[in-house]
mmCIF file of C-alpha atoms and ligand atoms in Angstrom:
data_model
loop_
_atom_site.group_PDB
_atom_site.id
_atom_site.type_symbol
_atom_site.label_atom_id
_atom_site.label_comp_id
_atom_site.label_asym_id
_atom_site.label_seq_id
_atom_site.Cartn_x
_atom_site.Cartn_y
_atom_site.Cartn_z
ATOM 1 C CA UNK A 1 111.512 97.415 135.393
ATOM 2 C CA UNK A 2 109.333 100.191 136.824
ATOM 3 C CA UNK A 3 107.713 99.786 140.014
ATOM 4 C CA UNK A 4 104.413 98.808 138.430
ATOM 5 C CA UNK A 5 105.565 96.414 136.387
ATOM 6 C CA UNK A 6 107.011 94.566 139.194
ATOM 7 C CA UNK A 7 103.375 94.962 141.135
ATOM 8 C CA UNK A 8 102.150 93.497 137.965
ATOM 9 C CA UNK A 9 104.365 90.346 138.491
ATOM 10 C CA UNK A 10 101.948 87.243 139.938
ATOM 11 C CA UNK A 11 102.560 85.814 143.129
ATOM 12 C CA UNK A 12 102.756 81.682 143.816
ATOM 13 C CA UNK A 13 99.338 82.994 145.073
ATOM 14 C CA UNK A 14 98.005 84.246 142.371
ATOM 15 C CA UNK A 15 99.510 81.923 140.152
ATOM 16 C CA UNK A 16 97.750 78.981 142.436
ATOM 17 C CA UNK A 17 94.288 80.661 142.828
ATOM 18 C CA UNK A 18 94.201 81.261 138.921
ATOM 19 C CA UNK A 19 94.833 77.458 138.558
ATOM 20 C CA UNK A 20 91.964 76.615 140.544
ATOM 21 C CA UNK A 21 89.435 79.120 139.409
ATOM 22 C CA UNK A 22 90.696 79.744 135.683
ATOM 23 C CA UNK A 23 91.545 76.598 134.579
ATOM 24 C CA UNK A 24 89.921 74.204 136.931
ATOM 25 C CA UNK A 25 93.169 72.510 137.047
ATOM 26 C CA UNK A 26 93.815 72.277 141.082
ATOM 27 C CA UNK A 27 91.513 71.267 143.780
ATOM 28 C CA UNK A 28 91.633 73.975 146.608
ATOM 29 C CA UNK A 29 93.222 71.027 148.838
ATOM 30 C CA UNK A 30 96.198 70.804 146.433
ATOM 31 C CA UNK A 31 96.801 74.725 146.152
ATOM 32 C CA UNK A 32 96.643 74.627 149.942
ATOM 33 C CA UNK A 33 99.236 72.112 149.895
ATOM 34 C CA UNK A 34 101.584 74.120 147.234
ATOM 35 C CA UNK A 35 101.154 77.028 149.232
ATOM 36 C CA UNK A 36 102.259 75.312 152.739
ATOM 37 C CA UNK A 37 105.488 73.611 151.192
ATOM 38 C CA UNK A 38 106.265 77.064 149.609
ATOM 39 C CA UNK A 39 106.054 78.564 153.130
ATOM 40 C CA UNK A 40 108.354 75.567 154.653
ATOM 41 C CA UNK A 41 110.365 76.380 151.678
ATOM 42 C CA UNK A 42 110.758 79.996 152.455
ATOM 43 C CA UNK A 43 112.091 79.116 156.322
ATOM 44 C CA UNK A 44 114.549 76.552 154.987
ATOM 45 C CA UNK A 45 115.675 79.719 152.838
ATOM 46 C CA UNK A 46 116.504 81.902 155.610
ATOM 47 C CA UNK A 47 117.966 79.175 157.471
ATOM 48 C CA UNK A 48 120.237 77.815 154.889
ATOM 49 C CA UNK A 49 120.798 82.097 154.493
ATOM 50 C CA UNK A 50 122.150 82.163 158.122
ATOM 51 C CA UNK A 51 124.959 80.261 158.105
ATOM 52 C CA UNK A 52 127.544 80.068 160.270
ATOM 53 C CA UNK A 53 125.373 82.689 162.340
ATOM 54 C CA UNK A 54 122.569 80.691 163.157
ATOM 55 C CA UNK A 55 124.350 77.885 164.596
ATOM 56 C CA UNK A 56 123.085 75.451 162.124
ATOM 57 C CA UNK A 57 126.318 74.300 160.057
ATOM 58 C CA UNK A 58 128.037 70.971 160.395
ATOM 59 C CA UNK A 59 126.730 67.107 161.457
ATOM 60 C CA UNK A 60 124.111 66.573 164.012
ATOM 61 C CA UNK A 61 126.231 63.247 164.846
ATOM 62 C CA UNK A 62 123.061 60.859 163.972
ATOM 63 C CA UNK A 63 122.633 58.869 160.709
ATOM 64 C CA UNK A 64 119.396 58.653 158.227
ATOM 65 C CA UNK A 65 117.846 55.206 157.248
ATOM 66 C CA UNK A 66 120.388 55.341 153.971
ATOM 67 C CA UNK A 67 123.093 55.072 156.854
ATOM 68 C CA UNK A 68 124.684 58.782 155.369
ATOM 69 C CA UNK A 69 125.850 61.004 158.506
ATOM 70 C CA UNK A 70 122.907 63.945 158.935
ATOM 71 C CA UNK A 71 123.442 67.831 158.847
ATOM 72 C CA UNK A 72 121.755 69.740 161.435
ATOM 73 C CA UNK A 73 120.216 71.308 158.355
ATOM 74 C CA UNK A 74 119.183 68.369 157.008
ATOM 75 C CA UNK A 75 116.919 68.015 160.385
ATOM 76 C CA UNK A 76 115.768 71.534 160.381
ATOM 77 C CA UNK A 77 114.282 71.028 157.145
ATOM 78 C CA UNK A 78 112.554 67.794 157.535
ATOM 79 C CA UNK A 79 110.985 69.428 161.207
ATOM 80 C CA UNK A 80 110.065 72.912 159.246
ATOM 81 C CA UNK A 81 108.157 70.697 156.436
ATOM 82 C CA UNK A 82 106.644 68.198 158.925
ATOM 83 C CA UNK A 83 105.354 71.187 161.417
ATOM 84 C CA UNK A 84 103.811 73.762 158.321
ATOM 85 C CA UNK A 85 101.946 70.235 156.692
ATOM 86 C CA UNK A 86 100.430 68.358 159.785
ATOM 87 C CA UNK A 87 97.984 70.645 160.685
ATOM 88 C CA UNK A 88 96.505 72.031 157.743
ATOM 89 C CA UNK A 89 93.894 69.067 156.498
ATOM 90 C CA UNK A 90 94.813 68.857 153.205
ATOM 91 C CA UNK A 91 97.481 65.665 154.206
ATOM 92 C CA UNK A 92 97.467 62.198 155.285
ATOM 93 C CA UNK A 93 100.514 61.512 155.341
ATOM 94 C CA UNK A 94 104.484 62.060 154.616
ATOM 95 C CA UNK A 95 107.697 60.535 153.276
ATOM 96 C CA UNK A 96 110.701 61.926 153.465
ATOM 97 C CA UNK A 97 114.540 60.924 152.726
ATOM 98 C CA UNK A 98 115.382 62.084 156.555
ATOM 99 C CA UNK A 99 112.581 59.441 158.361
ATOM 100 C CA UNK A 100 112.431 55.370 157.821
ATOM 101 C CA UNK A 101 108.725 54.798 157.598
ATOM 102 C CA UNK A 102 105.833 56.919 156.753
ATOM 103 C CA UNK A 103 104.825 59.661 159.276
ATOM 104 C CA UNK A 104 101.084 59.884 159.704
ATOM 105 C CA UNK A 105 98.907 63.041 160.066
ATOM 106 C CA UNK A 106 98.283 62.792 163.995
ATOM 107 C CA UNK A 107 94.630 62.436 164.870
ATOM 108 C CA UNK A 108 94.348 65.919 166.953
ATOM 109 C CA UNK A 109 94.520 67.314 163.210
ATOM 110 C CA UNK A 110 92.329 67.052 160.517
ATOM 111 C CA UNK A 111 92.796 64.139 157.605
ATOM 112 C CA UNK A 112 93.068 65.377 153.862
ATOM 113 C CA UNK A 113 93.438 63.335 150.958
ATOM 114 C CA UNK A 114 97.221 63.940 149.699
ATOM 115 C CA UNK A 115 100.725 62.522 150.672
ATOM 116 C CA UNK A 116 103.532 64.642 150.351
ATOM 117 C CA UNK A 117 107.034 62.742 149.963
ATOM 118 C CA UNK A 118 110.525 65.363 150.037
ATOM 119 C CA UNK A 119 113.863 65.201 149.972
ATOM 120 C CA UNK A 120 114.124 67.952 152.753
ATOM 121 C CA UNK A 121 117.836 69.211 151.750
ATOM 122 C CA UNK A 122 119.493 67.865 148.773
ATOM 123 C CA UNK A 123 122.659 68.126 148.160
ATOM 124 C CA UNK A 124 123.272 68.539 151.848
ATOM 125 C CA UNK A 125 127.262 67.590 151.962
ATOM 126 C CA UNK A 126 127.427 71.219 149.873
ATOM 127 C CA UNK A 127 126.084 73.036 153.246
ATOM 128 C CA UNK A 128 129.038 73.758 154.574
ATOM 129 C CA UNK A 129 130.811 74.851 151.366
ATOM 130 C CA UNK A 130 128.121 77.779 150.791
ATOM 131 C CA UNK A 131 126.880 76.045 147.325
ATOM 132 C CA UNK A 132 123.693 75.738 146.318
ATOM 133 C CA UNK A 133 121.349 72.961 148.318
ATOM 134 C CA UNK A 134 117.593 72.252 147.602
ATOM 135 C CA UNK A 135 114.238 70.963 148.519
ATOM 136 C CA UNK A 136 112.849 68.406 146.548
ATOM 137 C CA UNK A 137 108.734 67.065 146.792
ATOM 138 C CA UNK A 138 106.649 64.984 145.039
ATOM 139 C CA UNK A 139 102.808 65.001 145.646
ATOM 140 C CA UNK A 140 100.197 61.877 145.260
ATOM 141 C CA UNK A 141 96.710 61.264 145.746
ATOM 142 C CA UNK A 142 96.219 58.485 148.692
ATOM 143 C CA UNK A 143 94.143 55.644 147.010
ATOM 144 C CA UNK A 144 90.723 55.189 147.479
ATOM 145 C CA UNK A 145 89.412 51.755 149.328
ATOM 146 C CA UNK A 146 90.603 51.509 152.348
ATOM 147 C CA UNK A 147 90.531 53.228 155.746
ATOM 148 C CA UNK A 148 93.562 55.254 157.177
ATOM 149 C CA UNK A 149 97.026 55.253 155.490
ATOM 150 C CA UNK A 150 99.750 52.939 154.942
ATOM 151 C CA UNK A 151 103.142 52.227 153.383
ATOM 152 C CA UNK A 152 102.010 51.108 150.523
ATOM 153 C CA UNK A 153 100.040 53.925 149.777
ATOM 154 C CA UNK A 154 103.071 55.956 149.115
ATOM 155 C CA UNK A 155 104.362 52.952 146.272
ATOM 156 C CA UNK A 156 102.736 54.628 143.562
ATOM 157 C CA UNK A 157 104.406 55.065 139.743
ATOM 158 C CA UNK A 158 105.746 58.406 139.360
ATOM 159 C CA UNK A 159 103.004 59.179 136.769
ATOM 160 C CA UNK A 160 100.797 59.434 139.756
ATOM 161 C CA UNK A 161 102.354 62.767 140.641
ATOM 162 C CA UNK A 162 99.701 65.834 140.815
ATOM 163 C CA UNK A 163 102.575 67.966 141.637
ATOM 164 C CA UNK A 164 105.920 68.116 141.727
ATOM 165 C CA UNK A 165 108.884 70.797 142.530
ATOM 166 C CA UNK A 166 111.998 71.965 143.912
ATOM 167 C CA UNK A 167 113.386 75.149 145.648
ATOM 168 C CA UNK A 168 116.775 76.171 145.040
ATOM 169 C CA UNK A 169 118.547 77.842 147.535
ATOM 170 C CA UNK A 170 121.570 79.899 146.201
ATOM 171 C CA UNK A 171 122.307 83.154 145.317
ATOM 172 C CA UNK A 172 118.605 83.458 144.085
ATOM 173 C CA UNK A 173 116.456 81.012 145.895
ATOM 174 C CA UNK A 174 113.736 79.828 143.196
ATOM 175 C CA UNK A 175 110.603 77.740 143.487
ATOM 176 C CA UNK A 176 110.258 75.313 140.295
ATOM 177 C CA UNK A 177 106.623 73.132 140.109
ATOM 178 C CA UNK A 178 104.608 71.580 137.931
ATOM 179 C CA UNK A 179 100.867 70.559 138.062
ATOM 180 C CA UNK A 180 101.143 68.788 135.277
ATOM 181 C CA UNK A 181 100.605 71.648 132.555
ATOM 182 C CA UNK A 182 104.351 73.239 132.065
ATOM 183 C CA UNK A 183 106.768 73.908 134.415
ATOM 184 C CA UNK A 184 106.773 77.430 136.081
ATOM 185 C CA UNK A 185 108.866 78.857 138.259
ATOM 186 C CA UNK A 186 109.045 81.379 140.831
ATOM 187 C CA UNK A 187 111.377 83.343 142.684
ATOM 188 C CA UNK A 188 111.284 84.597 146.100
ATOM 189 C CA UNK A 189 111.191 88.013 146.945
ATOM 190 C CA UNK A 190 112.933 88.412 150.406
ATOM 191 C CA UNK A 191 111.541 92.095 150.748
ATOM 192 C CA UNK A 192 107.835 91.410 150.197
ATOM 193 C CA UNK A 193 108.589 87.835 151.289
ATOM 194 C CA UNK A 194 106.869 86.156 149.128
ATOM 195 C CA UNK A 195 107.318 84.067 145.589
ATOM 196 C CA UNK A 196 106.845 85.570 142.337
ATOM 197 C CA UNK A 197 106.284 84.226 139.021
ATOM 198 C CA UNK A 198 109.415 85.101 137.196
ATOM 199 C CA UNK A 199 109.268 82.316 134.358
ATOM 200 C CA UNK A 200 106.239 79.965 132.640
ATOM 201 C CA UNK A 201 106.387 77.409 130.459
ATOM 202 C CA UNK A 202 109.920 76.926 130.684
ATOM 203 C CA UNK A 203 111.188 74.846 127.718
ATOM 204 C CA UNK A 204 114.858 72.484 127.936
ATOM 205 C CA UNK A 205 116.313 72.267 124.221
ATOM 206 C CA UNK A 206 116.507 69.166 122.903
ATOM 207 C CA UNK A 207 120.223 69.109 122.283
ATOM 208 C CA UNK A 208 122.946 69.815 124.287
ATOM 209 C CA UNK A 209 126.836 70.109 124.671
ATOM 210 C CA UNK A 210 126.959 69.961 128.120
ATOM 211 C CA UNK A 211 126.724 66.785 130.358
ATOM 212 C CA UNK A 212 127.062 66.082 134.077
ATOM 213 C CA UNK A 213 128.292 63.101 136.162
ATOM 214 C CA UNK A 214 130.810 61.927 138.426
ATOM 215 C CA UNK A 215 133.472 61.614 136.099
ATOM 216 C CA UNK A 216 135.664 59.799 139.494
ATOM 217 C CA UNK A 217 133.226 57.259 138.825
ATOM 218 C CA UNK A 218 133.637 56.092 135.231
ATOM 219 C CA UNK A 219 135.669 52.689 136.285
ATOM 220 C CA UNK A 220 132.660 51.652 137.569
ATOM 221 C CA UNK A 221 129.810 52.263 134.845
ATOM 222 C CA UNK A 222 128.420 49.738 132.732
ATOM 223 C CA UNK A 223 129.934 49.150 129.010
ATOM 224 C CA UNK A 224 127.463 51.920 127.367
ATOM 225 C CA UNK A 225 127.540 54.343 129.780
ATOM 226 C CA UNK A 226 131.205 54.574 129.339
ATOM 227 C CA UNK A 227 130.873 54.402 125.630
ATOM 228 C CA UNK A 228 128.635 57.582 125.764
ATOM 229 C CA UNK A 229 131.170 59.378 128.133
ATOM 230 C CA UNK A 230 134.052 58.509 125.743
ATOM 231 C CA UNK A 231 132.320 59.474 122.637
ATOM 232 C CA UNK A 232 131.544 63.172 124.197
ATOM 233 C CA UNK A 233 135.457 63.146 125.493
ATOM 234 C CA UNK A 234 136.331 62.971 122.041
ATOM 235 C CA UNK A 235 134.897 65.967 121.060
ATOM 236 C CA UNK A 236 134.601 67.562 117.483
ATOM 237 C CA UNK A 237 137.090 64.971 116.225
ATOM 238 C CA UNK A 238 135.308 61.693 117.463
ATOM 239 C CA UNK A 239 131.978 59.892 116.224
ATOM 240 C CA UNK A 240 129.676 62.911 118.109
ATOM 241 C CA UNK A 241 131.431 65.835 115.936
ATOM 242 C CA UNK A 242 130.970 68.517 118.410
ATOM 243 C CA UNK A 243 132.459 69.377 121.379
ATOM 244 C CA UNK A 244 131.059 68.767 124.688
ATOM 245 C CA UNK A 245 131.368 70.684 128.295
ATOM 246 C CA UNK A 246 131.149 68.877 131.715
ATOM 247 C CA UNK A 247 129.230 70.395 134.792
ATOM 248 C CA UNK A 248 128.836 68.478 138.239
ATOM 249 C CA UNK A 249 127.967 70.468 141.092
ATOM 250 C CA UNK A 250 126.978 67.090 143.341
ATOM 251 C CA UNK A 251 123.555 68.738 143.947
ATOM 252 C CA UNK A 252 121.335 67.461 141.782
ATOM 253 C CA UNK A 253 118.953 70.464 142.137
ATOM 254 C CA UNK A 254 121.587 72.558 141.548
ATOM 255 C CA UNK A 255 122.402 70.394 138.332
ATOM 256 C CA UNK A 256 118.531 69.656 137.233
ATOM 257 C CA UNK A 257 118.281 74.115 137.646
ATOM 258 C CA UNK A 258 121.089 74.537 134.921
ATOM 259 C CA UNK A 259 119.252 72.188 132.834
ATOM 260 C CA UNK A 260 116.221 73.615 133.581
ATOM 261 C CA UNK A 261 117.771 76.968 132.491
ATOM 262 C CA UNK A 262 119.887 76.235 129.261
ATOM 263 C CA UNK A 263 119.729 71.814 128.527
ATOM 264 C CA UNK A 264 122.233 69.633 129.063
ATOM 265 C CA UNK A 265 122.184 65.787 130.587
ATOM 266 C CA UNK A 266 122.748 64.736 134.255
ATOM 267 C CA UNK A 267 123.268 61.076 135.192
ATOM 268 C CA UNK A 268 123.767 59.267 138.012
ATOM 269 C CA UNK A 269 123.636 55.616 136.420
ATOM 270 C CA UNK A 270 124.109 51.869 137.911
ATOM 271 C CA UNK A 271 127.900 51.318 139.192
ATOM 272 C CA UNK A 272 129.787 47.924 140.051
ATOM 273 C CA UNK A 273 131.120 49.382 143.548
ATOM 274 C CA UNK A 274 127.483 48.451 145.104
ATOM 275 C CA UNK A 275 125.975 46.264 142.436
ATOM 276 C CA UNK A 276 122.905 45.043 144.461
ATOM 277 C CA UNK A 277 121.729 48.874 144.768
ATOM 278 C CA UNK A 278 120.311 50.276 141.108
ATOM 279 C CA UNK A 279 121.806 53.687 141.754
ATOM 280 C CA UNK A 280 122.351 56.259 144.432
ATOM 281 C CA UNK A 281 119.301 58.364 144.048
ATOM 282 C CA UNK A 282 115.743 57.576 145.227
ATOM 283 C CA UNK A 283 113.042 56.927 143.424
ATOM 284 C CA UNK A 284 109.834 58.538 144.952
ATOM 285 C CA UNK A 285 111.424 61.678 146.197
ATOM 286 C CA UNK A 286 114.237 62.267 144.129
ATOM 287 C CA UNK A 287 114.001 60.737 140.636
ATOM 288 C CA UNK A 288 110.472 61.050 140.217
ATOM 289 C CA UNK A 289 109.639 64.619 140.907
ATOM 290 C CA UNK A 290 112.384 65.511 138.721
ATOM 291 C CA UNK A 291 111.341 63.313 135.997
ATOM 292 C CA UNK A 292 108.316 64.418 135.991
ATOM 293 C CA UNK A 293 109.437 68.269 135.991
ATOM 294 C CA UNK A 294 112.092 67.588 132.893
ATOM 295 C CA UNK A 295 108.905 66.255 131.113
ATOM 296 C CA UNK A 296 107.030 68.710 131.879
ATOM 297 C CA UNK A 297 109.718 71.323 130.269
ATOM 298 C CA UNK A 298 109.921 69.022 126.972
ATOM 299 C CA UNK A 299 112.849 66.442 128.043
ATOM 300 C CA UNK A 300 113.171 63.192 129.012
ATOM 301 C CA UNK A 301 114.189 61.110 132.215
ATOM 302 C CA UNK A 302 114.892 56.992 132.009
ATOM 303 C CA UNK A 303 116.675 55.260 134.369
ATOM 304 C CA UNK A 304 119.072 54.097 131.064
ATOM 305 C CA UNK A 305 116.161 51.936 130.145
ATOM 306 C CA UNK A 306 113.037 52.543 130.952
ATOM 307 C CA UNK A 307 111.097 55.586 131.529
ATOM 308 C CA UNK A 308 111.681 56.848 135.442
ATOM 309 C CA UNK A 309 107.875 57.427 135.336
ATOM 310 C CA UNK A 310 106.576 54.454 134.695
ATOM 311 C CA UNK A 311 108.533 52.469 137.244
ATOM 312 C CA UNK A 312 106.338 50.560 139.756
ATOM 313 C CA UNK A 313 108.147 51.168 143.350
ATOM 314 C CA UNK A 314 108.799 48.259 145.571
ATOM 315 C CA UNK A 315 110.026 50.439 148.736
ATOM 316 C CA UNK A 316 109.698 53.448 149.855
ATOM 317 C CA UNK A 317 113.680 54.378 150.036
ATOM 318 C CA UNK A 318 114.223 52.596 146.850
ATOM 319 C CA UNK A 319 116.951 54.045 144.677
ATOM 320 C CA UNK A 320 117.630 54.202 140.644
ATOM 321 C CA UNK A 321 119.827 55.017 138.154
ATOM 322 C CA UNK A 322 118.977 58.104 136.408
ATOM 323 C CA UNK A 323 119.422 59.870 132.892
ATOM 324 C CA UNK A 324 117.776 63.033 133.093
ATOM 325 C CA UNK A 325 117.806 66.311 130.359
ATOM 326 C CA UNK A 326 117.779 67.266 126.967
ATOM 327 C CA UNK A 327 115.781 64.866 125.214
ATOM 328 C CA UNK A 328 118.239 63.624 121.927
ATOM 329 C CA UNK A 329 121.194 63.092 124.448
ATOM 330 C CA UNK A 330 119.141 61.020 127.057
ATOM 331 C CA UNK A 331 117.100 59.216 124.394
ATOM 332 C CA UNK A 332 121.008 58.508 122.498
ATOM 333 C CA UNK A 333 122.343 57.278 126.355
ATOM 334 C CA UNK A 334 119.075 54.974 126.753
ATOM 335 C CA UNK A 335 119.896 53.083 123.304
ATOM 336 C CA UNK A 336 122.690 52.615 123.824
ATOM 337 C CA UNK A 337 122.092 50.254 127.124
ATOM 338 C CA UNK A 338 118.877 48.877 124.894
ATOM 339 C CA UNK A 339 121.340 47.857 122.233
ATOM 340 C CA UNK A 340 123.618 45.907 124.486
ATOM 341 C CA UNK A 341 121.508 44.504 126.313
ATOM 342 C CA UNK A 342 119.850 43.285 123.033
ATOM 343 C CA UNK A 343 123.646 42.269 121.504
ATOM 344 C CA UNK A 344 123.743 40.231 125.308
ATOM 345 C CA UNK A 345 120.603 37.999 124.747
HETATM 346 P P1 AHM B 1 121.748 63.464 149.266
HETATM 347 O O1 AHM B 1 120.271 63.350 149.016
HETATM 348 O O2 AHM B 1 122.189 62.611 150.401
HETATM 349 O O3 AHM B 1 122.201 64.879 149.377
HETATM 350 O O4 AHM B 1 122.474 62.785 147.988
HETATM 351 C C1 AHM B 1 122.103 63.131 146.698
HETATM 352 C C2 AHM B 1 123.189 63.929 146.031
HETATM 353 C C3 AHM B 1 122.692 64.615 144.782
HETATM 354 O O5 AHM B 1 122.252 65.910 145.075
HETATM 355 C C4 AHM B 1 123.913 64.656 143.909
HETATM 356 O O6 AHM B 1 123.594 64.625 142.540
HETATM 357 C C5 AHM B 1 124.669 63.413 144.316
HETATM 358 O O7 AHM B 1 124.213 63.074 145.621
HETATM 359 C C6 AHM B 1 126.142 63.646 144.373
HETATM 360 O O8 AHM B 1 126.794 62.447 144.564
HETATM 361 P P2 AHM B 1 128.401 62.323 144.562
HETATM 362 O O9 AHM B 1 128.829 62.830 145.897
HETATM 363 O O10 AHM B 1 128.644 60.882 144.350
HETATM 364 O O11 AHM B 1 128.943 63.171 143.449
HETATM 365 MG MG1 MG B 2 118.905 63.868 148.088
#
């Protein structure tokens, strides 16, 4: 690439500004808002980047409302993203995977209209392993009716979402969002320092040979989640008639990013070791953005039965099972539990 072309390239900017003015699809508030998480973003980068340097691997000996054992990253993150969004007006509140209730917009700083729910550092037990962690956030509109901002505000159905994206940080770190017109993605340029648009309308095929779960946990699954599993084990000789690879990096951004990149399907379904919980990943800040990004790029997301999307929340940290990728696989895993649930009755 010549030097022009790459001054050609459009910045998250550029990209943003062009979505307000060109196609009226963003309210300045919300490009604000992109722009601010893409900053945090870019500080979480060079921390993450640091390492063992910066004094920030290893636990910080306290526990999140999930009751998992924090990183010191995983707080650096969540502060970064609280401290570049309180002050800017365009929020009135946030949610995030690291805090137990809401935290509100203090009153020294202006009130704007969005709340802004993250997963500061997914994938966080892969810090100290040097493989590739991410940010996760979801953006909603506060509803209208009612003074100041509670809870419940935040318990919205992921088809709510007026953004939605994650930043990868690994040996690229990458900036993937949606407005709800294609997915685009953008990747950061450490020299200029900022994030350019290196890929629109990014498309995930809709079939696949490659799948991703904890295989440790197959014991566990439901009846047709196993059956699934089994029928891709058995390769070109079995039922399926192709065979199948397996990918599980136990970071789901890192997983949703190869999916993003060439298909595939990632699950993380029900198990029987904690039967009252419907999966290990959360709803609002987890399942949902990512959902709605896999969508966005032509596949499909269900949590084995239902669209992830149109799930009404009943708490903030809720969790769900989720079937994410390539539409024909995930739309083959969620008959499967529709059919025996249907053979059950
Ligand atoms: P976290 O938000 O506490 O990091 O947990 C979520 C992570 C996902 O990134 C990943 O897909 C999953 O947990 C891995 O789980 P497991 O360790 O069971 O393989
Ligand atoms: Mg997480």
């Amino acid at each position: 690439m010549t030097r022009r072309d790459s001054l050609r390239r459009d910045s998250l900017t550029r990209y943003l500004v062009e979505k307000q003015h060109v196609d009226g699809h963003i309210p300045p508030q919300l490009r604000l808002l992109i722009e601010i998480v893409a900053r945090a973003c870019k500080r979480i980068s060079f921390a993450v980047n640091k390492g063992a340097l910066g004094e920030i691997m290893g636990n910080a000996g306290s526990e999140n409302v999930q009751g998992e054992a924090q990183k010191k990253l995983d707080i650096i993150a969540n502060e970064t993203l609280i401290e570049a969004n309180e002050w800017g007006g365009h929020l009135a509140a946030m949610a995030s995977e690291e805090m137990e209730t809401i935290y509100v917009v203090p009153n020294r700083y202006p009130q704007g209209e969005y709340l802004l729910l993250f997963d500061p550092l997914d994938g966080s037990s892969n810090i100290d392993v040097n493989v590739s962690i991410g940010t996760i956030f979801s953006v909603l509109k506060k509803p209208e009716g009612h003074p100041g901002v509670d809870q419940s505000d935040f318990l919205q159905a992921g088809c709510q979402q007026v953004a939605a994206g994650y930043c990868i940080y690994g040996p690229q770190t990458t900036l993937v969002l949606t407005v709800g017109d294609g997915v685009a993605m953008f990747t950061l340029d450490r020299e200029q320092g900022s994030f350019i648009l290196t890929e629109e309308n990014v498309r995930i095929p809709e079939d696949t040979k490659e799948f991703a779960i904890n295989m440790s946990n197959m014991r566990h699954w439901e009846a047709p989640m196993q059956r699934y599993i089994e029928e891709c084990l058995q390769g070109e000789e079995g039922v399926r008639g192709k065979n199948f690879n397996m990918r599980w990096i136990a970071s789901m951004v890192s997983d949703v990013h190869r999916i993003m990149t060439r298909g595939g399907i990632f699950m993380y379904p029900w198990d029987k070791r904690e039967p009252n919980k419907p999966g290990k990943l959360r709803l609002l800040y987890e399942a949902n953005p990512m959902g709605w990004l896999i969508e966005q790029a032509g596949g499909a997301a269900t949590n084995a039965r239902q669209r992830i999307l149109d799930i009404q929340p009943q708490a903030l940290h809720e969790r769900v099972s989720v079937v994410l990728g390539s539409k024909n696989e995930v739309e083959q895993v969620t008959r499967y539990h529709l059919e025996a649930d249907q053979a059950k009755a």
